[in-house]
Short mmCIF file of C-alpha atoms in Angstrom, two decimals:
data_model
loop_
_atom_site.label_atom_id
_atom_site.label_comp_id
_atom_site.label_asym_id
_atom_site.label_seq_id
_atom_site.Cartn_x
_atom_site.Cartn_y
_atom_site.Cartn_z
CA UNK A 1457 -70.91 65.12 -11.13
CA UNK A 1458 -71.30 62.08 -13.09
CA UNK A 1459 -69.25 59.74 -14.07
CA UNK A 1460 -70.19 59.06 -17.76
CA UNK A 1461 -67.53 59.45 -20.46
CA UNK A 1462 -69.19 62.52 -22.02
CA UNK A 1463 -69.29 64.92 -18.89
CA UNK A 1464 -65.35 63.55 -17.53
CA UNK A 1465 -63.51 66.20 -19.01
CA UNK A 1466 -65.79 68.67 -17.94
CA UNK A 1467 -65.83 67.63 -14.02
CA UNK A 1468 -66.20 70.22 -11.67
CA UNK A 1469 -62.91 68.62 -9.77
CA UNK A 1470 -60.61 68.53 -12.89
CA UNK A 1471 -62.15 72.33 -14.04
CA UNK A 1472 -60.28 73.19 -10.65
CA UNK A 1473 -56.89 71.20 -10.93
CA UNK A 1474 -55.77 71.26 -14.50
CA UNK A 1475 -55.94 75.33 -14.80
CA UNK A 1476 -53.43 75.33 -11.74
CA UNK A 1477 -51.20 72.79 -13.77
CA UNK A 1478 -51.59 74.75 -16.97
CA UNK A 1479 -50.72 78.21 -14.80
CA UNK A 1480 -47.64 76.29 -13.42
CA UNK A 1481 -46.40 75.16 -16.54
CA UNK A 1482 -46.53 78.55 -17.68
CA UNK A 1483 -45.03 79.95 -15.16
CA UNK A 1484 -41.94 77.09 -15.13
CA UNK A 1485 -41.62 77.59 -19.26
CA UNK A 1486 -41.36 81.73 -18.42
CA UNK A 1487 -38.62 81.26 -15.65
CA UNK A 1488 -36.52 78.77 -17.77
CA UNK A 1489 -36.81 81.26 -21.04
CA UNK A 1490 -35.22 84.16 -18.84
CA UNK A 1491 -33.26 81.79 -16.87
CA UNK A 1492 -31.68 80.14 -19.72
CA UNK A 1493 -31.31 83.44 -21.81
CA UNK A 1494 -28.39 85.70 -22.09
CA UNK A 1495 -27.84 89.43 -22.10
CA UNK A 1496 -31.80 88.86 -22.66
CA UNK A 1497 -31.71 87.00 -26.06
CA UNK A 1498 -33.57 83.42 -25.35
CA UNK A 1499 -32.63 80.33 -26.37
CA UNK A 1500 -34.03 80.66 -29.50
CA UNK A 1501 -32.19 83.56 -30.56
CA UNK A 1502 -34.66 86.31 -29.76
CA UNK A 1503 -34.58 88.91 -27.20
CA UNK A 1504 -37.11 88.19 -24.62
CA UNK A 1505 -40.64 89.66 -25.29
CA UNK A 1506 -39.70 89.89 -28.89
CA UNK A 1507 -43.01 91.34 -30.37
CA UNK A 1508 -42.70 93.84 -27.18
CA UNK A 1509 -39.43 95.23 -28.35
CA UNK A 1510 -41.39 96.80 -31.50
CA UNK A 1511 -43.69 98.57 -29.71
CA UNK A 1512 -41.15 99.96 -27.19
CA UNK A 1513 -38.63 100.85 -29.63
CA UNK A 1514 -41.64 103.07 -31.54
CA UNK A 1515 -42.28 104.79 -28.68
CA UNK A 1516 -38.62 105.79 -28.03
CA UNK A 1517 -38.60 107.40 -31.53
CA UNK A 1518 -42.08 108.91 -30.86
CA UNK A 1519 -40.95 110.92 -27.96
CA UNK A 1520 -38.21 112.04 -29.98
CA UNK A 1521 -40.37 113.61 -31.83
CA UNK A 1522 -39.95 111.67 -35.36
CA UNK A 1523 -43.03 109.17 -34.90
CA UNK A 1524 -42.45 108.12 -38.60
CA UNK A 1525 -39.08 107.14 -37.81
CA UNK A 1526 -41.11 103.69 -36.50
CA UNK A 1527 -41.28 102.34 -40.09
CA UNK A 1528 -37.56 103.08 -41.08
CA UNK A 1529 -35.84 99.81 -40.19
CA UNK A 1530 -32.75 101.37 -39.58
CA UNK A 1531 -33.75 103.79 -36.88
CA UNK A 1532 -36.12 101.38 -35.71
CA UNK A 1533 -33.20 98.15 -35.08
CA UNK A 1534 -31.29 101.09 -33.78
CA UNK A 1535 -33.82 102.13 -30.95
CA UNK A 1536 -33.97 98.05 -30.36
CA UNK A 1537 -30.44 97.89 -29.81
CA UNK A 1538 -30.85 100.60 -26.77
CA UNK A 1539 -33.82 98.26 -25.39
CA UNK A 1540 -32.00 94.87 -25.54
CA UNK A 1541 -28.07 95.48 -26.97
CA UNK A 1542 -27.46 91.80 -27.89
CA UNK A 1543 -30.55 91.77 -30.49
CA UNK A 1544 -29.36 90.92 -33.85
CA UNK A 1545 -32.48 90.64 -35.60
CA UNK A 1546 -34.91 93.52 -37.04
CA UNK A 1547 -38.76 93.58 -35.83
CA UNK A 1548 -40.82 96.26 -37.99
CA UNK A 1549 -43.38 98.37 -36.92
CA UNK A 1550 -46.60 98.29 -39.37
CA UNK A 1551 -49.21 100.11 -37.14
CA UNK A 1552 -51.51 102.98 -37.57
CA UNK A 1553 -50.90 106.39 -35.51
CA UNK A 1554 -54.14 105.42 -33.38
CA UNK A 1555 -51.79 102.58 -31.75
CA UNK A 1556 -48.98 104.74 -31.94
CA UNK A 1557 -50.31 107.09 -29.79
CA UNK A 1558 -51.33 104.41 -27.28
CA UNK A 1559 -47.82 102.91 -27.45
CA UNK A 1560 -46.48 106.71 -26.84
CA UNK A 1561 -45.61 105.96 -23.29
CA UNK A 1562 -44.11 102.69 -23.10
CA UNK A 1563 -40.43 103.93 -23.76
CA UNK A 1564 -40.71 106.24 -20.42
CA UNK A 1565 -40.44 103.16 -18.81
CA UNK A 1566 -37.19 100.91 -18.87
CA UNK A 1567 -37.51 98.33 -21.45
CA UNK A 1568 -37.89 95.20 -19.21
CA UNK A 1569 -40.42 97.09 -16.67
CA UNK A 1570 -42.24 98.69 -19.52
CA UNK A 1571 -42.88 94.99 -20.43
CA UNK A 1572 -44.38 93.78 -17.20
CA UNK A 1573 -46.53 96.66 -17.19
CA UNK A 1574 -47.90 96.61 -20.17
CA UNK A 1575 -48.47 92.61 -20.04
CA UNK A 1576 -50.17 93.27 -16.50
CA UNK A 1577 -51.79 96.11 -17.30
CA UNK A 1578 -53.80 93.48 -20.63
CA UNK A 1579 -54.20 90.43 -18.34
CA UNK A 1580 -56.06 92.69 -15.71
CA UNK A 1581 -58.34 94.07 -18.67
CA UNK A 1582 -58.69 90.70 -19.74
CA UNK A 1583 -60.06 89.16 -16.97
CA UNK A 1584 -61.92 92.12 -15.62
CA UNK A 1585 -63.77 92.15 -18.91
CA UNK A 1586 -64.09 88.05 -19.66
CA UNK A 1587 -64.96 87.14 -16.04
CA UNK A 1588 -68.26 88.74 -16.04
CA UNK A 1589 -69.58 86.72 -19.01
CA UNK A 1590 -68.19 83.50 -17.99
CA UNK A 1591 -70.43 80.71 -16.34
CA UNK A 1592 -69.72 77.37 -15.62
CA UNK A 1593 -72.15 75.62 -13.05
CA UNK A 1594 -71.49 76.67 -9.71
CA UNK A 1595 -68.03 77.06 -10.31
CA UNK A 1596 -66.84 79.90 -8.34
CA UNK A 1597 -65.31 83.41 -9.61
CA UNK A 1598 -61.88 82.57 -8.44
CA UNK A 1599 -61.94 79.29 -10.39
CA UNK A 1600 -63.35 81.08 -13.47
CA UNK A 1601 -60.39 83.47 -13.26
CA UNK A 1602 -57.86 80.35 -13.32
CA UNK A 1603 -59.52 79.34 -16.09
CA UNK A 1604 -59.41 82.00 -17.89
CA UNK A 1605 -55.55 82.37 -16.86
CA UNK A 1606 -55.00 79.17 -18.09
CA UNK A 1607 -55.98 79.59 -22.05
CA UNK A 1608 -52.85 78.74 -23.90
CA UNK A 1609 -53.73 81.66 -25.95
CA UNK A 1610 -53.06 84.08 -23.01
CA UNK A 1611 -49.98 82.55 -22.53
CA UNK A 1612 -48.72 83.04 -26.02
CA UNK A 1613 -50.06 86.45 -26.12
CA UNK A 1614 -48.06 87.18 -22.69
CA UNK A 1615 -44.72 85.61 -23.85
CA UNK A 1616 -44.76 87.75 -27.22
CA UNK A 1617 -45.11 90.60 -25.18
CA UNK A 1618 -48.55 91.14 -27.76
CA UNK A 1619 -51.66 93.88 -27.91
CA UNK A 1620 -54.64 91.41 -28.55
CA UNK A 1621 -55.53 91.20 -24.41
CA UNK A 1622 -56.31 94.47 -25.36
CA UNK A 1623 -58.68 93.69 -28.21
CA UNK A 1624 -60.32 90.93 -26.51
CA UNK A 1625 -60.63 93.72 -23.38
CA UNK A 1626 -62.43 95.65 -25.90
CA UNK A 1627 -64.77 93.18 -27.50
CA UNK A 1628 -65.70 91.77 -23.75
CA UNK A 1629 -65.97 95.68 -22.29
CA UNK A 1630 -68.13 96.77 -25.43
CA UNK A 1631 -70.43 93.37 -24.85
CA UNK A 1632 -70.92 94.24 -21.01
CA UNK A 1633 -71.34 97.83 -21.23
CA UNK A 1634 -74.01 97.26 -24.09
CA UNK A 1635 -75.87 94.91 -21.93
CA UNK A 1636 -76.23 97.31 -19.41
CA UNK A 1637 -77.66 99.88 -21.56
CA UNK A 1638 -74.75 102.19 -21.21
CA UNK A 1639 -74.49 102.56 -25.45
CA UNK A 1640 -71.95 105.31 -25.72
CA UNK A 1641 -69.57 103.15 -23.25
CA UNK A 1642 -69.99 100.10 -25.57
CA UNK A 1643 -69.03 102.20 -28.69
CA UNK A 1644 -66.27 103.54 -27.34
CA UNK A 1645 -64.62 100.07 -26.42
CA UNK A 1646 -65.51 99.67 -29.99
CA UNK A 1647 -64.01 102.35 -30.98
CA UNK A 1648 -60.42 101.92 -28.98
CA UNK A 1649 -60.26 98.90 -31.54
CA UNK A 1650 -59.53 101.93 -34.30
CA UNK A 1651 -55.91 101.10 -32.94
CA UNK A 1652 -55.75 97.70 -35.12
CA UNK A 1653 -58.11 98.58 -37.83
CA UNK A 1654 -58.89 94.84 -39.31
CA UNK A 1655 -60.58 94.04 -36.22
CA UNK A 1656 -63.11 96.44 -36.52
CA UNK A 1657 -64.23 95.44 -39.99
CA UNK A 1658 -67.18 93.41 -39.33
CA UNK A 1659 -68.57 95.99 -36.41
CA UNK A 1660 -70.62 97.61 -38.80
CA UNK A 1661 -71.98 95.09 -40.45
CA UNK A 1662 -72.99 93.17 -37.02
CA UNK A 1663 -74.68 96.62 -35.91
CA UNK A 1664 -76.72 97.64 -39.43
CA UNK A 1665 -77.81 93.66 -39.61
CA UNK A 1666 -79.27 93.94 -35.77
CA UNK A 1667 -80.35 97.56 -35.93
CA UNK A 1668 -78.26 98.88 -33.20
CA UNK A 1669 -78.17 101.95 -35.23
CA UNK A 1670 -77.63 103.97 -31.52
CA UNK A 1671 -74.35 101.88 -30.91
CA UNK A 1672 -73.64 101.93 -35.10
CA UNK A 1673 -73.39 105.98 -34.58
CA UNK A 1674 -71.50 105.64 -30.93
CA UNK A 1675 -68.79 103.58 -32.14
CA UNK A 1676 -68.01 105.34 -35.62
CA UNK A 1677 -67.84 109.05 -33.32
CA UNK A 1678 -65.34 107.36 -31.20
CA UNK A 1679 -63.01 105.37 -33.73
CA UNK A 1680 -63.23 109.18 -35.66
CA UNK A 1681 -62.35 110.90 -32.11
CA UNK A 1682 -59.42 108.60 -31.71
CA UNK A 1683 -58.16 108.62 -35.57
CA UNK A 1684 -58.60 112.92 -35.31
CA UNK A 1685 -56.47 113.22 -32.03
CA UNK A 1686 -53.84 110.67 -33.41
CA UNK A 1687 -53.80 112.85 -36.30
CA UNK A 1688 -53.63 116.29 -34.24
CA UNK A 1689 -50.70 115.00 -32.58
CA UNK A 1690 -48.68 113.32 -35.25
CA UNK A 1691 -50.23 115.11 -38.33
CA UNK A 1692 -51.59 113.71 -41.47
CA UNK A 1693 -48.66 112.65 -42.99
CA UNK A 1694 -47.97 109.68 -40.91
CA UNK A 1695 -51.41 108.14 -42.36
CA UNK A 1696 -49.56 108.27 -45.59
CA UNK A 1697 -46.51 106.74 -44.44
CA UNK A 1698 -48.37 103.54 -42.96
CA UNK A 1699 -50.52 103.37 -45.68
CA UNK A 1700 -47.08 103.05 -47.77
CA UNK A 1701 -46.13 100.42 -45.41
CA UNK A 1702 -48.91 98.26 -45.96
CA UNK A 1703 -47.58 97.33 -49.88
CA UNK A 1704 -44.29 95.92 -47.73
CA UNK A 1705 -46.58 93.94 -44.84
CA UNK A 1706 -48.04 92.53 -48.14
CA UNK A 1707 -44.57 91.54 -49.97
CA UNK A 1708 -42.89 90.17 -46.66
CA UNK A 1709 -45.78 87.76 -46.00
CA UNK A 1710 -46.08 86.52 -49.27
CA UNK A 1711 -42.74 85.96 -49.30
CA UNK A 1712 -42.23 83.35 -46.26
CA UNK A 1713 -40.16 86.17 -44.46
CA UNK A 1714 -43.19 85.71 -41.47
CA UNK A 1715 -43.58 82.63 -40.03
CA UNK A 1716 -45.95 80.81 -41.60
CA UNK A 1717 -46.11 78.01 -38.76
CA UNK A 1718 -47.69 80.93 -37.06
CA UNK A 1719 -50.48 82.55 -38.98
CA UNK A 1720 -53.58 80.76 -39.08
CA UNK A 1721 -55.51 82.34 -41.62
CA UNK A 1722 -57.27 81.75 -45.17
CA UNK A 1723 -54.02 83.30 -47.08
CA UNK A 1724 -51.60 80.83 -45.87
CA UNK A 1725 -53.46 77.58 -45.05
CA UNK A 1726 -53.75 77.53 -48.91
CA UNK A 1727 -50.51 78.83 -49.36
CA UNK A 1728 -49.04 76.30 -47.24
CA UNK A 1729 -50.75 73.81 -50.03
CA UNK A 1730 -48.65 75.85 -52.59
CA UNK A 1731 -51.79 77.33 -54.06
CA UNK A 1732 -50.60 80.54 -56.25
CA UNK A 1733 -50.41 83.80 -54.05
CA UNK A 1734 -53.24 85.24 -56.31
CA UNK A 1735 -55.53 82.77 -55.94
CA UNK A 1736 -55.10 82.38 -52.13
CA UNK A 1737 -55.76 85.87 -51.99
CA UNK A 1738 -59.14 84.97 -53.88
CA UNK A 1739 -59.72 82.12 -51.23
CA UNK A 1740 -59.02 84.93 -48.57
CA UNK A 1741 -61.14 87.18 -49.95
CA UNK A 1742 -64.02 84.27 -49.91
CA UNK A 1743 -63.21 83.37 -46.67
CA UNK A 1744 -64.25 86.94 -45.61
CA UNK A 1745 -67.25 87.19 -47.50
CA UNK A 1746 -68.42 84.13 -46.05
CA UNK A 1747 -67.48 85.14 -42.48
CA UNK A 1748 -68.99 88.39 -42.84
CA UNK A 1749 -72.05 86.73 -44.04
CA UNK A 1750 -72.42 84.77 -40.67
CA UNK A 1751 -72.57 87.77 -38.94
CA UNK A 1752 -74.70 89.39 -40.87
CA UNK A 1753 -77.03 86.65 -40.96
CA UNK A 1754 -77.27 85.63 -36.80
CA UNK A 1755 -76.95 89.40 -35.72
CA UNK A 1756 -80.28 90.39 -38.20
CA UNK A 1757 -81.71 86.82 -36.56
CA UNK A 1758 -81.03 86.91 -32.43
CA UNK A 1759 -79.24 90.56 -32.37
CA UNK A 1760 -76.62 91.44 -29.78
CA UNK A 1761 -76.77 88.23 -28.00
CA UNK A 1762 -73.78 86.36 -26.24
CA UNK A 1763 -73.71 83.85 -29.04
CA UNK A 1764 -73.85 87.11 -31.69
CA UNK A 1765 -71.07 88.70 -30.29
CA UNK A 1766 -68.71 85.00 -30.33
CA UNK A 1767 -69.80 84.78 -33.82
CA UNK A 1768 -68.51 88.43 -34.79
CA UNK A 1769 -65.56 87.99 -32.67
CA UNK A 1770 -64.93 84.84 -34.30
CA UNK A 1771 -65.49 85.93 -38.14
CA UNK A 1772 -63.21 88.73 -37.32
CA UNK A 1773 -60.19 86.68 -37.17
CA UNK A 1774 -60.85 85.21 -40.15
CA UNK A 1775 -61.26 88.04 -42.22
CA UNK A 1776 -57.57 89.28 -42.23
CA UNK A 1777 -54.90 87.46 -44.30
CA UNK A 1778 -51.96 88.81 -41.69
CA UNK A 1779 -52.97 87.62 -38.71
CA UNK A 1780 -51.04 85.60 -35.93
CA UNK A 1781 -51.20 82.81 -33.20
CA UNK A 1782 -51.38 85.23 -30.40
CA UNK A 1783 -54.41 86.80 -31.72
CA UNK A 1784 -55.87 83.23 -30.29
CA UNK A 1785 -56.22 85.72 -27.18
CA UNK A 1786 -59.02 87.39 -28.52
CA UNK A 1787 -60.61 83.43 -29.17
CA UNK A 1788 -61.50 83.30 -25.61
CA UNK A 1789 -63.90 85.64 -25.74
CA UNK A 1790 -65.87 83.50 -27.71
CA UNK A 1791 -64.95 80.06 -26.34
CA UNK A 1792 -66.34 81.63 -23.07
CA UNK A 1793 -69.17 82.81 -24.31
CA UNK A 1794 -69.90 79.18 -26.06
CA UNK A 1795 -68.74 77.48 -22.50
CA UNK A 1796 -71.43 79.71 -20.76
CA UNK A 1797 -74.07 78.54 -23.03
CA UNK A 1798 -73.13 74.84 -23.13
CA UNK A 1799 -73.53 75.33 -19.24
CA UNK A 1800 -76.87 77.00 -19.25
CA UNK A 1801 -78.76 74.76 -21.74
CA UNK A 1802 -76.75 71.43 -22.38
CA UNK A 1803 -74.56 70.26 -25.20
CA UNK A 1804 -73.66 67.08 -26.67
CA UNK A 1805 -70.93 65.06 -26.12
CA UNK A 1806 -69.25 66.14 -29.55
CA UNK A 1807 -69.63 70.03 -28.83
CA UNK A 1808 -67.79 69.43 -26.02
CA UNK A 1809 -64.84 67.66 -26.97
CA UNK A 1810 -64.89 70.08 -30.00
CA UNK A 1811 -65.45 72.94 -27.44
CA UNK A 1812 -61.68 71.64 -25.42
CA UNK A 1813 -60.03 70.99 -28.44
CA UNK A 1814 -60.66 75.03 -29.58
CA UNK A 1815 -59.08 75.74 -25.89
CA UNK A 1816 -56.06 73.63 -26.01
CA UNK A 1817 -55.45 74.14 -29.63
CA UNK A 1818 -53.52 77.13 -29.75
CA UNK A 1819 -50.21 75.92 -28.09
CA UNK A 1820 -50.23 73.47 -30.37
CA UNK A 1821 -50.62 75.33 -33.67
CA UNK A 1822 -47.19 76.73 -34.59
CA UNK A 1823 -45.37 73.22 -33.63
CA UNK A 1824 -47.79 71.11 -36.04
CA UNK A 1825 -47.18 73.38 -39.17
CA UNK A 1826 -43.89 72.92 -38.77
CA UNK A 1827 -43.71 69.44 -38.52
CA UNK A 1828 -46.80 69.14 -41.13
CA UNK A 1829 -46.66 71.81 -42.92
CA UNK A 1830 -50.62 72.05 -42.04
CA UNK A 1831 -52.02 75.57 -40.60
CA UNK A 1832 -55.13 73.39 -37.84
CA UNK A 1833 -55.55 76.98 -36.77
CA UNK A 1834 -57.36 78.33 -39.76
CA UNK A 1835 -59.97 75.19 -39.78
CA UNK A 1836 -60.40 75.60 -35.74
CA UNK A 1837 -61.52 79.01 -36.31
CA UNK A 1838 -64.21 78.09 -38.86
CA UNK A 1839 -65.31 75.00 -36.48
CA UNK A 1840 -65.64 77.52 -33.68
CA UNK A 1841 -67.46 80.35 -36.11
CA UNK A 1842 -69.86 76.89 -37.20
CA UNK A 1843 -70.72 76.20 -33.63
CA UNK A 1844 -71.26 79.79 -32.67
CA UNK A 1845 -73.33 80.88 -35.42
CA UNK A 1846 -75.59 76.69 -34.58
CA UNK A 1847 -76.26 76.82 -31.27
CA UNK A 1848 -77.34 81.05 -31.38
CA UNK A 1849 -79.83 79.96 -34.47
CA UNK A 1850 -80.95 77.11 -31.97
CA UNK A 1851 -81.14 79.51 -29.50
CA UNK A 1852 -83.43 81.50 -31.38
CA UNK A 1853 -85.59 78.49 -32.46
CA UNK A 1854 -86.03 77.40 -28.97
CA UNK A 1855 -89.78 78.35 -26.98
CA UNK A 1856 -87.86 78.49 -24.10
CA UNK A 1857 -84.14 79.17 -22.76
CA UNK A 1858 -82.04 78.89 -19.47
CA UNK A 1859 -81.42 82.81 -19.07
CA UNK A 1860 -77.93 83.16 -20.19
CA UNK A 1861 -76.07 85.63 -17.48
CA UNK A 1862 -78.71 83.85 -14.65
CA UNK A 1863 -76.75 82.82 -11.08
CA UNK A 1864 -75.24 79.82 -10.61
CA UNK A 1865 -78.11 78.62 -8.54
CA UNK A 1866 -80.91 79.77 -11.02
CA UNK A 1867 -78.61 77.69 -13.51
CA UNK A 1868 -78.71 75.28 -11.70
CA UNK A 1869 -82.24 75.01 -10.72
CA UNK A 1870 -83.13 75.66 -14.54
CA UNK A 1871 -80.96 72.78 -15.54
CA UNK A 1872 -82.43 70.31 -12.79
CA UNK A 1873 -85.74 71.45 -14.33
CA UNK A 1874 -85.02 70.71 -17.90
CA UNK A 1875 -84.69 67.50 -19.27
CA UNK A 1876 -82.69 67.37 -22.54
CA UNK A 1877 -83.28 64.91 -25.84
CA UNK A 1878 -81.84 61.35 -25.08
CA UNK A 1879 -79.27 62.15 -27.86
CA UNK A 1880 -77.87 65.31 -25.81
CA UNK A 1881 -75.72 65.18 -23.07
CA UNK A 1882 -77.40 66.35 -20.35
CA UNK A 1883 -74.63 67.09 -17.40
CA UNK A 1884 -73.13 70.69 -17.68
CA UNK A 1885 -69.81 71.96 -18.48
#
């Protein structure tokens, strides 16, 4: 590796030491929460896997057999109180029957092993899914995997006890299984993502734009499949009642009663500005257009490429106004994909630094808004949509390109080969 002040960060030595720091750190900060908590309420006042407690305390009144007892806030504190006693404060549910049914079994479980398990069960979907599309040099798999372990989003995904290792499962699983040529595979990792509805918005206009109209009809039959059994087991009537619920989501955001330190989107980086809730729901709205735009515009360009799919996962978080810090999970399916590519066929100096500030930035996000009163995460996620939706137009303008999911040694042999502009960076990631 060289030595020059563009490639240091990126040195194959330091790729294998700081992702065993970060995991260490992580795992220090999650033995002194539950070390320094009591009767399971941290030190911050919450019970321990606090976004966790919703989802098991829905299932508990689902297999009682009143599954729209999850949006009364009585019933629901009260099925809380049986999963963590001490809890004094109220965490609503606001999801759709499709997750419902998913969450169905977690209350069979005890509350604290129903955690592990369902935390495990995402991190192994995670990297089962991400590993496969991740290339850095000749880095090997098991350094990969520590990588990918050592996102701060992951972390902050883990310690809420949160879904969206899931979603990025289901982004990564649909991408690999597509590649493949196994179609009705792909759609139905697309589909599963019927269980949080915004993150499926954009799917269809990625697939019309590209012409994947085989994929188009595979995912829409499975999201319907999984909407009609949630509905054949819980009946219509608890569409209704979320619907309902989504008028209060709406009112308690724009309210402050979330915390706003933690939700980088459109809605309340303006609103953070005190910009008018109306208009920041215009600026939203914009910010959606815009992002579906991009997609439209690279997927009808390169199709279901690597750098496609970053660009739709990317867009996708910025299309929802309720949307939180450990949703930075689904992030690294992008930021691998981009890492992969800088790795293959060179990047400047800049698109690297940007490329490790986008990884690191998420621990940091809550803890500047607070003290600044500035949402960073919103902007980071249109610098990383910017550089996804460059370097796959470059991509496509290029005569030639290092074959993205090559081996490391016909990476490396295609890199040796290829001598960059004297303005690029030519070392790998």
């Amino acid at each position: 590796m060289t030595g020059r002040s563009g490639d240091i960060l990126f040195d194959a030595d330091r790729l294998r030491v700081y992702p065993r720091m970060a995991i260490a750190a992580y795992v220090a900060a999650a033995i002194g929460i539950v070390a320094t908590s009591v009767s399971m309420i941290d030190f911050f006042g919450k019970p321990l896997g606090y976004d966790f407690i919703t989802f098991w305390s829905a299932s508990h009144l689902t297999l009682q057999g009143d599954a729209a007892a999850a949006f009364d806030f009585r019933r629901i504190f009260a099925a809380q109180q049986l999963a963590v006693p001490a809890t004094t404060s109220i965490f609503l549910w606001h999801y759709p029957p499709t997750f419902q049914l998913l969450a169905a079994p977690l209350a069979l479980m005890p509350y604290g092993l129903s955690f592990f398990v369902f935390v495990g069960a995402g991190l192994v979907a995670y990297v089962l899914t991400l590993r496969p599309l991740f290339r850095l040099g000749d880095l090997p798999p098991r350094e990969l995997t520590l990588i990918l372990l050592a996102y701060p989003g992951l972390f902050i995904c883990a310690f809420h006890g949160q879904n969206s290792l899931l979603s990025a499962a289901c982004f990564a699983g649909a991408m690999l299984a597509h590649r493949k040529g196994r179609v009705w595979i792909a759609g139905a990792a697309l589909g599963m993502l019927a269980y949080k509805p915004q993150l499926g918005l954009l799917i269809p206009v990625a697939l019309v734009a590209a012409g994947e109209w085989r994929l188009f009809f595979a995912t829409g039959i499975a999201a319907a499949i999984f909407a009609g059994v949630s509905t054949l087991v819980f009946g219509v009537d608890l569409w209704f009642v979320f619907a309902k619920n989504a008028s209060l989501v709406g009112e308690i955001m724009e309210e402050g009663m979330l915390p706003w330190s933690k939700m980088p989107s459109a809605f309340i980086f303006f609103r953070h500005f005190g910009v008018p809730a109306q208009f920041a729901y215009v600026l939203q709205g914009a910010t959606a257009l815009g992002a579906a735009a991009s997609v439209a515009l690279v997927w009808r360009r390169v199709g279901a490429k690597p750098l496609a799919w970053a660009a739709l996962v990317t867009a996708t978080l910025l299309v929802p106004p309720y949307t939180f810090d450990y949703e930075f999970a689904i992030m690294g399916l992008p930021l691998v994909l981009l890492a992969s590519d800088m790795s293959a066929r060179g990047a400047t100096r800049a698109e690297k630094i940007a490329l490790l500030f986008l990884y690191i930035m998420p621990i940091f996000v809550a803890p500047f808004a607070q003290a600044t009163h500035v949402q960073i995460g919103f902007p980071a996620l249109l610098l990383l949509l910017a550089m996804a939706v460059r370097r796959a137009y470059r991509e496509a303008s290029a005569p030639k390109a290092t074959p993205f999911f090559s081996t490391p040694n016909q990476a490396s042999a295609a890199s040796t080969m290829a001598t960059p502009p004297a303005t690029e960076a030519s070392a790998r990631l």
